[in-house]
Coordinates of C-alpha atoms in Angstrom, one line a residue:
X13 CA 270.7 16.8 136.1
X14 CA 269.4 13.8 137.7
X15 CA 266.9 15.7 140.0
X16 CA 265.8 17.8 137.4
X17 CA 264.3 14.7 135.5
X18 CA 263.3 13.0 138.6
X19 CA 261.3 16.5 138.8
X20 CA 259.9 16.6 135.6
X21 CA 259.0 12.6 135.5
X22 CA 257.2 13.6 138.3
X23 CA 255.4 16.4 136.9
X24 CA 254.5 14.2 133.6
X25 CA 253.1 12.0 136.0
X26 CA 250.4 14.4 137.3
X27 CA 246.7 14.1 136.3
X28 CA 246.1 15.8 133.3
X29 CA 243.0 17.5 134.6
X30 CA 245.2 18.8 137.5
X31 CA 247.7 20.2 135.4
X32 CA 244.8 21.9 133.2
X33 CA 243.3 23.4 135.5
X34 CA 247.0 24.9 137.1
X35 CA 247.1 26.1 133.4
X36 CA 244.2 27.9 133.8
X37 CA 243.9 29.3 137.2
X38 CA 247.6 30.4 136.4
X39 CA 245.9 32.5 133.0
X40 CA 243.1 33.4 134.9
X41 CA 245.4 34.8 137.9
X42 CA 247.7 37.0 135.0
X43 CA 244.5 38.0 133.5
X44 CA 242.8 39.8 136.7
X45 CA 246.3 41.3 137.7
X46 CA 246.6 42.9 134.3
X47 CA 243.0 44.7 134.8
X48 CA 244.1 44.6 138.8
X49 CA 240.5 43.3 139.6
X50 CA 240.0 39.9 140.9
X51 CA 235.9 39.6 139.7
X52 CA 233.8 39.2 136.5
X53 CA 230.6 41.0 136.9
X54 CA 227.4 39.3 135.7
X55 CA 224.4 41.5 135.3
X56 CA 220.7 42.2 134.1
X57 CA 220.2 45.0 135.7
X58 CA 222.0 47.6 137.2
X59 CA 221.3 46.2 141.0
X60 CA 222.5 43.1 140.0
X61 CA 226.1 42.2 141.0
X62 CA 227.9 39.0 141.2
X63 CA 231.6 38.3 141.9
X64 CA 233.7 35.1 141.3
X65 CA 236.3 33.5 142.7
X66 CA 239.3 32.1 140.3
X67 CA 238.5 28.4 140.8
X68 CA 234.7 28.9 140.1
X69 CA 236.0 30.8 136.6
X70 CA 238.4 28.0 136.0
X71 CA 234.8 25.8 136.8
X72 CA 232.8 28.1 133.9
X73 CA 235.6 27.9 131.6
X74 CA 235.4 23.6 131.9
X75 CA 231.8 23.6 131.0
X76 CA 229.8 23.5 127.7
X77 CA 229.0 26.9 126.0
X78 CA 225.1 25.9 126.9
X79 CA 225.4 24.9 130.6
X80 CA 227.9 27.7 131.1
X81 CA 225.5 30.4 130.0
X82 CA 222.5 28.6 131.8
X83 CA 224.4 28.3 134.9
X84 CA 226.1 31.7 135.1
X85 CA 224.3 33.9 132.9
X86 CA 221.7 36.1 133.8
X87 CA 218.1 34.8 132.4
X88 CA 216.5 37.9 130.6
X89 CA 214.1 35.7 128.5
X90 CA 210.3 37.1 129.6
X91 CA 209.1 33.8 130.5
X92 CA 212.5 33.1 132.5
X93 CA 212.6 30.0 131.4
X94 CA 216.5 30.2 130.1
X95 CA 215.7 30.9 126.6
X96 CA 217.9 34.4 126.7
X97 CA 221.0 34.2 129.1
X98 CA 223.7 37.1 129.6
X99 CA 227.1 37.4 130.2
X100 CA 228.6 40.3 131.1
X101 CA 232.6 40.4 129.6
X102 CA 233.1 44.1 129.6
X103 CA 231.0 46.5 131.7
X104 CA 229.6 49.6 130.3
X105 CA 231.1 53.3 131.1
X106 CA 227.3 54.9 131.5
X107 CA 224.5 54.8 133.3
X108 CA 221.8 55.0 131.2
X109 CA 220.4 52.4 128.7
X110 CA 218.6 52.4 125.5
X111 CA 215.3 52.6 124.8
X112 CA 212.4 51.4 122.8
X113 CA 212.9 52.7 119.5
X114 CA 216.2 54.0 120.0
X115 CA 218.7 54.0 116.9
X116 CA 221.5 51.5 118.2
X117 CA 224.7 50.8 117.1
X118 CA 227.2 47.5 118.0
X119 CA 229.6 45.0 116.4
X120 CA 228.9 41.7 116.8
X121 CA 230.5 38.0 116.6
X122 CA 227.6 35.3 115.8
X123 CA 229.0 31.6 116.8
X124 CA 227.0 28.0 116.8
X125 CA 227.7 25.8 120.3
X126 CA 230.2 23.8 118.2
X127 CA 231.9 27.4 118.1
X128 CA 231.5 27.7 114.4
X129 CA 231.5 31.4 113.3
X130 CA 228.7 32.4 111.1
X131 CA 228.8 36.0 110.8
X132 CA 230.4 38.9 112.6
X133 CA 230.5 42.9 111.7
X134 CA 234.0 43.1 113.1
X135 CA 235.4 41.3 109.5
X136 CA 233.4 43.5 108.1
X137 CA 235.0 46.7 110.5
X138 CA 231.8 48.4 110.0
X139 CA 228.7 48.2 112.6
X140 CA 225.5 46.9 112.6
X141 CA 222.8 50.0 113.4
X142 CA 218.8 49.4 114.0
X143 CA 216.5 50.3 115.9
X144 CA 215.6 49.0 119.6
X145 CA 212.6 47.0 120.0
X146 CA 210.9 47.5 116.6
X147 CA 210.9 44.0 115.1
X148 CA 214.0 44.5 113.2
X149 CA 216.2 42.0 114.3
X150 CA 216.0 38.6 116.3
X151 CA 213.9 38.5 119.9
X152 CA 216.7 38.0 121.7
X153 CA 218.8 40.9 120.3
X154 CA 216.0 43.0 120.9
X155 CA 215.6 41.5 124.6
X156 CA 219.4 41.6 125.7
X157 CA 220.9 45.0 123.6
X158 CA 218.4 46.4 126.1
X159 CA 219.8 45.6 128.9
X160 CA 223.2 46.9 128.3
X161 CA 225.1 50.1 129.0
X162 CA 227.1 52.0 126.2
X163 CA 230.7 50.4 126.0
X164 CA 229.7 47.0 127.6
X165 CA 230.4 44.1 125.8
X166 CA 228.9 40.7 126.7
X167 CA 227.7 37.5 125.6
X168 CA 223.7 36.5 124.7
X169 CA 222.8 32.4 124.7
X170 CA 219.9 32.6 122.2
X171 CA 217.8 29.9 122.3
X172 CA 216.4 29.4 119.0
X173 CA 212.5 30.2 119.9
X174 CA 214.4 33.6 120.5
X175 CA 216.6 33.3 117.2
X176 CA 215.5 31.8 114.0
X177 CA 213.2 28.9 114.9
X178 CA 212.7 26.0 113.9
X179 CA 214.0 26.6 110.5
X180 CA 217.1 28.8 111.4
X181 CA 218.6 30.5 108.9
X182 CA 220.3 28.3 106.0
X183 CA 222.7 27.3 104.7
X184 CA 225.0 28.8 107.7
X185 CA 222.4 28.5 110.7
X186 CA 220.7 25.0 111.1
X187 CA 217.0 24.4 112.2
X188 CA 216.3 24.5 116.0
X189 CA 219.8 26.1 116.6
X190 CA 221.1 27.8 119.8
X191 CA 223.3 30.7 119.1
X192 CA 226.0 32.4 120.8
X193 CA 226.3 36.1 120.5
X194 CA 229.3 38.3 121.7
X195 CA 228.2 42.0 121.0
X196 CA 229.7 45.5 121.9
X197 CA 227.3 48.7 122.1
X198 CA 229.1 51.1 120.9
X199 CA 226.6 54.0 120.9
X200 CA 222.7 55.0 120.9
X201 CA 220.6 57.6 120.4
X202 CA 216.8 58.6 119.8
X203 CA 214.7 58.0 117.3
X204 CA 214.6 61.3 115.0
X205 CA 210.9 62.1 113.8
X206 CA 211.7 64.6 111.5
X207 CA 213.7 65.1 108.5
X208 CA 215.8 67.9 110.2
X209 CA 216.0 66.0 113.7
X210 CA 213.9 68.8 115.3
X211 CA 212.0 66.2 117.6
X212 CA 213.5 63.6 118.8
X213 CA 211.5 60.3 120.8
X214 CA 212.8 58.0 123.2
X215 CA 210.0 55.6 124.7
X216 CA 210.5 55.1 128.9
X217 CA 207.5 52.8 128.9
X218 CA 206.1 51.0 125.7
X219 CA 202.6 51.7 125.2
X220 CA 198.7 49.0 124.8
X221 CA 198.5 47.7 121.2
X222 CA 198.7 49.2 117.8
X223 CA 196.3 52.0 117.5
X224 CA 197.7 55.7 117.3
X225 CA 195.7 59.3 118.1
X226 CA 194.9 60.6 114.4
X227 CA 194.3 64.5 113.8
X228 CA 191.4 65.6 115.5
X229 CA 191.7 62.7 118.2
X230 CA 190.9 63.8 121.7
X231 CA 194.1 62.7 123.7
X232 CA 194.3 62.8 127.8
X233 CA 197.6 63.3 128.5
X234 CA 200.3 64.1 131.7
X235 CA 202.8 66.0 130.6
X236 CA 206.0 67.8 132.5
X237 CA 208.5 70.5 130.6
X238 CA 212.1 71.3 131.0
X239 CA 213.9 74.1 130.0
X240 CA 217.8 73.9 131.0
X241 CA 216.8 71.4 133.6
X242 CA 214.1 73.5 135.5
X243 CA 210.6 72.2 135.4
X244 CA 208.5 74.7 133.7
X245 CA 204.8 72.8 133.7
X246 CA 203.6 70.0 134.8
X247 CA 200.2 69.4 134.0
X248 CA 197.1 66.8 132.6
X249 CA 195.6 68.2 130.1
X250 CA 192.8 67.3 127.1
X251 CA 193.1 68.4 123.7
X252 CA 192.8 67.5 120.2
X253 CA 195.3 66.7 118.3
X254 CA 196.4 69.6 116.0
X255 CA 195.2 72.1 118.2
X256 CA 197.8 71.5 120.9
X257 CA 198.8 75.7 120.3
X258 CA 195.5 76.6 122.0
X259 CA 196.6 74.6 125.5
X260 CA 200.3 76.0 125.0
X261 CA 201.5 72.6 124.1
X262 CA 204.4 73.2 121.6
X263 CA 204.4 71.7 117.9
X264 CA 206.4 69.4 118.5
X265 CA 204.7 67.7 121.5
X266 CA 201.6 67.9 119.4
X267 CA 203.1 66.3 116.5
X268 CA 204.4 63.5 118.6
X269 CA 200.8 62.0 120.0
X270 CA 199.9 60.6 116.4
X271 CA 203.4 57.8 116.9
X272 CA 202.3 57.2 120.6
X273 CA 200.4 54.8 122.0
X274 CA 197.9 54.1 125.2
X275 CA 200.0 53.8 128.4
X276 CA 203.2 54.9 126.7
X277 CA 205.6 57.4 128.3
X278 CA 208.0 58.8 126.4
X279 CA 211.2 61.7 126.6
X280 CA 210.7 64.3 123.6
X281 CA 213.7 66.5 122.7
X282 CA 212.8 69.6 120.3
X283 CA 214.6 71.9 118.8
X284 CA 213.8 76.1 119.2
X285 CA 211.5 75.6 116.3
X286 CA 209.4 72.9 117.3
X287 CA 208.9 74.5 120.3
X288 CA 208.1 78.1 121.4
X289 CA 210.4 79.4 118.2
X290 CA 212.1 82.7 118.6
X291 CA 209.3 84.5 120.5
X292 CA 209.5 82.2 123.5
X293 CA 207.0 81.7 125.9
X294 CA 206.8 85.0 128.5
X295 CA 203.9 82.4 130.5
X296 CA 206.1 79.8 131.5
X297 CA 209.7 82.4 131.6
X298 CA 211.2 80.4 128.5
X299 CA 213.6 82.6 126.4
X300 CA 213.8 83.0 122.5
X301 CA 215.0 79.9 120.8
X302 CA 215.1 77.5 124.0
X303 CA 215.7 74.2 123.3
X304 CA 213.2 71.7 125.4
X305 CA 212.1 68.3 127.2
X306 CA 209.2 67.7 127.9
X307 CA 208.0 63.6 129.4
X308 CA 204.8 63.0 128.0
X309 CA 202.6 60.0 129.0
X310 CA 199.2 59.0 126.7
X311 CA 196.2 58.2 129.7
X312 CA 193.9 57.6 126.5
X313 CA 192.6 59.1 123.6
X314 CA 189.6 58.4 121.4
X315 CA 190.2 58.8 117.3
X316 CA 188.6 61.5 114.9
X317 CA 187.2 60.5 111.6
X318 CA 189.8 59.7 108.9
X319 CA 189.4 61.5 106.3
X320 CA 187.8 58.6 103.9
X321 CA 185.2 58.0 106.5
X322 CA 184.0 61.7 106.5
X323 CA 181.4 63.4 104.3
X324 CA 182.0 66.1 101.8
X325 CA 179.6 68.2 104.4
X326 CA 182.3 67.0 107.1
X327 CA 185.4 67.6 105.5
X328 CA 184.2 70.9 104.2
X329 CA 183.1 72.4 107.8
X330 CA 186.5 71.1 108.7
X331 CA 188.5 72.8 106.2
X332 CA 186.5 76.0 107.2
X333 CA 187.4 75.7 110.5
X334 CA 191.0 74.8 109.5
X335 CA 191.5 78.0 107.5
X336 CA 190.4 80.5 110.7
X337 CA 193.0 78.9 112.9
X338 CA 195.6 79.0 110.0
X339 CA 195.0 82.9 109.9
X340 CA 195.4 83.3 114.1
X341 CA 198.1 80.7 114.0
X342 CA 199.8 83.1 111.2
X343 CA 199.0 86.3 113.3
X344 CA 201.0 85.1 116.2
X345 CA 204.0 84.3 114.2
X346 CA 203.4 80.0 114.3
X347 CA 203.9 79.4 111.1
X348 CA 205.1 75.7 111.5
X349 CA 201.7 75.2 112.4
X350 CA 199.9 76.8 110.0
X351 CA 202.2 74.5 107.6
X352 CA 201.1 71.8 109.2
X353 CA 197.5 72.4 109.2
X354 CA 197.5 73.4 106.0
X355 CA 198.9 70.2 104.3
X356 CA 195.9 68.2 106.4
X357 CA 193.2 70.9 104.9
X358 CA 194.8 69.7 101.2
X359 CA 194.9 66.2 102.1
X360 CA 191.1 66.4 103.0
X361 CA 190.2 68.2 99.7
X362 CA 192.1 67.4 96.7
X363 CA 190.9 64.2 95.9
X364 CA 187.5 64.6 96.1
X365 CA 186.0 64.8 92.7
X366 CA 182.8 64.1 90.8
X367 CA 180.7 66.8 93.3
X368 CA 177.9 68.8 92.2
X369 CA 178.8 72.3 91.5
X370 CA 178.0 74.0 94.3
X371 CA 180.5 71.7 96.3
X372 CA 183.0 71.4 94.2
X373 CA 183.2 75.3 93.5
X374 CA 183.4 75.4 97.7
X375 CA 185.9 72.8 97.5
X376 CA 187.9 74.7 94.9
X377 CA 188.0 78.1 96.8
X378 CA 189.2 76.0 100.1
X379 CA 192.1 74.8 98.2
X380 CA 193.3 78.3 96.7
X381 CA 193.1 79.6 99.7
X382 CA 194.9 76.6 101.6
X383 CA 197.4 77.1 99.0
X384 CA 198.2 80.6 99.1
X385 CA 198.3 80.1 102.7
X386 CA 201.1 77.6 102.1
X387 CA 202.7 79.9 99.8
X388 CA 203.1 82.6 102.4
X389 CA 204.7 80.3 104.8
X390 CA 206.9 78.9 102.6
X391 CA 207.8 82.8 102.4
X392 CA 208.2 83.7 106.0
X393 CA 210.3 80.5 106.6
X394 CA 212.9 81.3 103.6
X395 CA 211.4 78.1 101.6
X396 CA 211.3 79.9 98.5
X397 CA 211.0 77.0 96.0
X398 CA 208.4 75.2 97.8
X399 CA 206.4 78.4 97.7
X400 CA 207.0 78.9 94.1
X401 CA 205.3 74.9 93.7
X402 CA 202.3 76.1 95.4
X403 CA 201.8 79.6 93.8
X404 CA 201.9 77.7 90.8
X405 CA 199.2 74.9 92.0
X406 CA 197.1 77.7 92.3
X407 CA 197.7 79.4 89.1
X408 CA 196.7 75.9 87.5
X409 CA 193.0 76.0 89.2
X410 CA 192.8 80.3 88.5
X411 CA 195.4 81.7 85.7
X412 CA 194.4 85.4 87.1
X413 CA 195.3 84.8 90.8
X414 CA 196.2 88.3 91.8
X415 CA 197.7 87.3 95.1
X416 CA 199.2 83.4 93.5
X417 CA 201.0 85.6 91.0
X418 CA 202.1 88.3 93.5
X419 CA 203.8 85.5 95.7
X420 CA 205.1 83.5 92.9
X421 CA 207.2 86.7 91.7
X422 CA 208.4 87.4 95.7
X423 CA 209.6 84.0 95.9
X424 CA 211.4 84.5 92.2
X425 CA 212.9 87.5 93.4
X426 CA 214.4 86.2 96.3
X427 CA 215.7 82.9 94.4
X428 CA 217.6 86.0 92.3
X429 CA 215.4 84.8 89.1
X430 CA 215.2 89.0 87.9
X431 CA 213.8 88.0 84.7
X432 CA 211.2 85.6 85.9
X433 CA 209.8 88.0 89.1
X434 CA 209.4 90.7 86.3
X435 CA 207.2 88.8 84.3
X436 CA 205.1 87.5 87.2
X437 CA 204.7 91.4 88.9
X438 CA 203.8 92.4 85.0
X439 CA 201.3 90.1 85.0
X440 CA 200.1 91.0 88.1
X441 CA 199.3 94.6 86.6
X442 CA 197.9 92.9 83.6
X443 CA 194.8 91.7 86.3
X444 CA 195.2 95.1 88.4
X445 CA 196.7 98.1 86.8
X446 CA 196.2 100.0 90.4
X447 CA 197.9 96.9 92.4
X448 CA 201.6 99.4 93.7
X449 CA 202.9 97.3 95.4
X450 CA 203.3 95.6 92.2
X451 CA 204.9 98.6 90.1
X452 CA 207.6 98.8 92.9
X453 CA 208.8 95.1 92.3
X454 CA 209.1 95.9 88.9
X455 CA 211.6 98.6 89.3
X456 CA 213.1 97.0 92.3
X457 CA 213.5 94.2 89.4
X458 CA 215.0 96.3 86.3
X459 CA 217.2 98.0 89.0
X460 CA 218.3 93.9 90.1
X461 CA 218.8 93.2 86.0
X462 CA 221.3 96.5 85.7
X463 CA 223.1 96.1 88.3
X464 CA 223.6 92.1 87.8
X465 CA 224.4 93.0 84.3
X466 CA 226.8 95.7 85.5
X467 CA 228.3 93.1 87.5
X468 CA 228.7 90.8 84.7
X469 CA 230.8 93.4 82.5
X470 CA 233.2 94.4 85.3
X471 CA 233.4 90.4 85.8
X472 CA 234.6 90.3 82.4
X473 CA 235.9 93.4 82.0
X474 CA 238.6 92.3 84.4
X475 CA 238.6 88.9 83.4
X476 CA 239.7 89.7 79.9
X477 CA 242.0 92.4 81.0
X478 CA 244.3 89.7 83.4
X479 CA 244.0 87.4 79.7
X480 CA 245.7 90.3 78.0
X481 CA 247.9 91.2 80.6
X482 CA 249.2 87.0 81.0
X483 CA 249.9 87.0 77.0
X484 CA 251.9 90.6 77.1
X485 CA 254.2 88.7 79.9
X486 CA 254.2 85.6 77.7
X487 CA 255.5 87.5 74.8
X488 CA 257.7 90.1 76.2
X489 CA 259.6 87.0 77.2
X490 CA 259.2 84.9 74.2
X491 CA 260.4 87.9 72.0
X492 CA 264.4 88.3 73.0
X493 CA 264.8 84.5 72.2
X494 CA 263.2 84.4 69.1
X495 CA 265.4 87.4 67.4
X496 CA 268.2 86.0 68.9
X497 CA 267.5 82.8 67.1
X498 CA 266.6 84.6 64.1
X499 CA 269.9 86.2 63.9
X500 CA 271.9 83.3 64.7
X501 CA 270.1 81.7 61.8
X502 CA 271.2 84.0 59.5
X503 CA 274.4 84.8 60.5
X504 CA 275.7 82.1 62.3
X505 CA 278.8 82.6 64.7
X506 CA 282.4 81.5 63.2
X507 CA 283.7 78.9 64.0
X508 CA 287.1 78.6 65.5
X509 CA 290.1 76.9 64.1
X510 CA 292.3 74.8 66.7
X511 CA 295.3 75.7 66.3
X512 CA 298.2 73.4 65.2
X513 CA 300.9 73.0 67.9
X514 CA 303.5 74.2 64.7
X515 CA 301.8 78.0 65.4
X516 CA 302.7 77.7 69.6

């Protein structure tokens, strides 16, 4: 007993910061054991590789969030000068990191140097998602979420010329403030430039300044295309935008040059039909409905005319020359094309107004024809309501539109509308009696109504037959019960006498 408190006088009596920092090398030691790795991995890059010994991590843990960060963190900040500084907790389980523009997802903690928690997605439990280097969050997020690897988590010191300035953020971030950020990327993926997610961007090199290619610029371009990982073409090549089907550049790729900039290179993922569709492309040995990559980098481009700075003499001979390609484009099956040039023919034409009447009759015809062009696309590509809004666009500018009427009742037909596709085929009879094609919809129409009217009585039929049949049951076993009571009501059973124990 007495050497045991001789022992632990003794032990009292040690310097306090020798006993810390057994504490610590001690949970430092059980921490690496449990993850059986004796290193921390700091890193910028993926060549950059740093391990440390357990009294240097008891060292780190001693200092000031600030100095700690400066002195072991990696500096990403552009100017190095310390103002973005990266820790790496947890490494990432891929290679690969996101990219400029990339749709990114993570969970964050947000903590002052005096450790005071001001936000933080995880009490939230849901993640924080934007996009890689657009602007959309603070320098410094943009700057270090860039260098990481899906999985990793770390910790970004933020100086405040890479936060929120000089005036921070009140009430809950000060002026001038220095933040600490531990954040976990948890996924990413490409930035999605259509509705459907049939092209897909993810930048490799940002490009020069602001400006994009327009339709009709004149683009130089390198571009290489993959097809199940085989290179396919590999080319430079000079075209105008929108025209990218005469140099057997897919839609896609085409569409793509008017969100790039000068210098930039960038991956683009398309689906089959922003590609070569289900024909394929025999020329380069690419099957039906291939999905495809192709890297594409901008060497430089010189803008058309927008469409305000063009004359009406301009935008006509334009639209002219827009129309033939639509018809070749619709020859060879590219209809996505056509759609495409069709809907910059309209933007060109419909707001132009106040014309002399020669022009304006010119402009009028262009957009009819533009319009029923639409209308038949719509109707190849199974958009049946979209062609019914431009049949009827172009029944607004001509009431008698053989062909605008003709469409219209197609597209009704298909949508099942019976009714409405007959009165659209009768009036296209009403403007040509001779038009058969016509007089075959309108018995393929009254044969629809019969048969959907045939359909309806057996539907009913049936339907009210199971109703009768359900109230038979119900009153088939209803019945027995109800005579039963009736008879007990009227003659209701005897009652019986106990007998007296005298009668036993």
């Amino acid at each position: 007993m007495k050497q045991s408190l001789l022992l632990q006088e003794a032990y009292q009596s040690t310097v306090p910061a020798e006993r810390e920092t057994h504490f610590k090398k001690k949970k430092i030691h059980k921490r690496n054991k449990q993850q059986q790795q004796h290193k921390t991995v700091f890193a910028g890059n993926a060549n950059t590789d740093w391990t440390m010994s357990t009294d240097q991590a008891v060292k780190m843990d001693s200092q000031p969030p600030d100095s700690m960060m400066t002195e072991w963190g990696v500096d990403l900040s552009p100017k190095q000068d310390k103002g973005v500084c990266k820790v790496i907790m947890r490494p990432g389980d891929e290679a690969e990191y996101p990219m400029t523009g990339d749709r990114v997802s993570v969970h964050y903690t947000g903590k002052l140097l005096n450790g005071k928690k001001f936000d933080s997605s995880r009490d939230r439990n849901e993640p924080f998602t934007f996009n890689l280097g657009r602007g959309q969050v603070i320098k410094a997020w943009d700057i270090g979420v860039a260098s990481m690897k899906k999985g990793e988590v770390c910790q970004l010191m933020c100086h405040s010329e890479y936060a929120y300035g000089v005036s921070g953020s009140p009430p809950k971030i000060p002026p001038k403030s220095t933040l600490i950020f531990e954040i976990e990327l948890l996924n990413f993926k490409g930035e999605e430039l259509t509705e459907d997610g049939g092209v897909i961007r993810r930048i490799k090199q940002k490009g020069e300044g602001f400006s994009n290619p327009n339709e009709g610029a004149i683009v130089e371009v390198h571009l290489e295309g993959r097809s199940g990982g085989r290179v396919f073409d590999s080319r430079d090549v000079q075209f105008v935008v929108g025209e990218g089907e005469d140099h057997s550049i897919p839609l896609g790729v085409d569409r793509t040059m008017e969100k790039m900039q000068k210098g930039e290179c960038c991956l683009i993922y398309l689906k089959p039909q922003y590609g070569f569709g289900d024909e394929g492309k025999p020329e380069f040995h690419i099957e039906p409905n291939a999905e495809l990559v192709y890297q594409v980098t901008l060497k430089d481009f010189e803008k058309a005319k927008e469409s305000w700075e063009m004359s009406i003499e301009e935008k006509l001979e334009q639209a002219v020359g827009v129309k033939q390609k639509g018809t070749q484009y619709f020859k060879v099956g590219q209809r996505f094309i056509l759609l495409f040039i069709s809907v910059t023919c309209l933007a060109w034409l419909e707001m132009e107004c106040g014309l002399v009447e020669e022009k304006q009759r010119a402009v009028h015809d262009l957009i009819l024809v533009t319009q029923l062009n639409l209308a038949m696309c719509h109707l190849r590509l199974r958009e049946y309501t979209h062609a019914v809004e431009s049949c009827d666009k172009v029944i607004e500018l001509d009431s008698s539109n053989e062909k605008a009427l003709y469409r219209r009742g197609e597209a009704r037909l298909l949508k099942n509308e019976f009714s409405l596709a007959l009165r659209d085929f009768g009036r296209v009879l009403e403007v040509n009696p001779k038009n058969r094609a016509a007089r075959t919809q309108i018995s393929v129409c009254k044969r629809k109504i019969r048969e959907h009217h045939e359909m309806d009585k057996r539907t009913y039929a049936n339907m009210f037959q199971k109703f009768a049949e359900r109230d038979a049951k119900v009153r088939k076993t209803k019945l027995p019960r109800d005579d039963s009571t009736k008879e007990e009501r009227i003659n209701p059973p005897a009652k019986h006498r106990r007998r007296s124990r005298e009668h036993l």
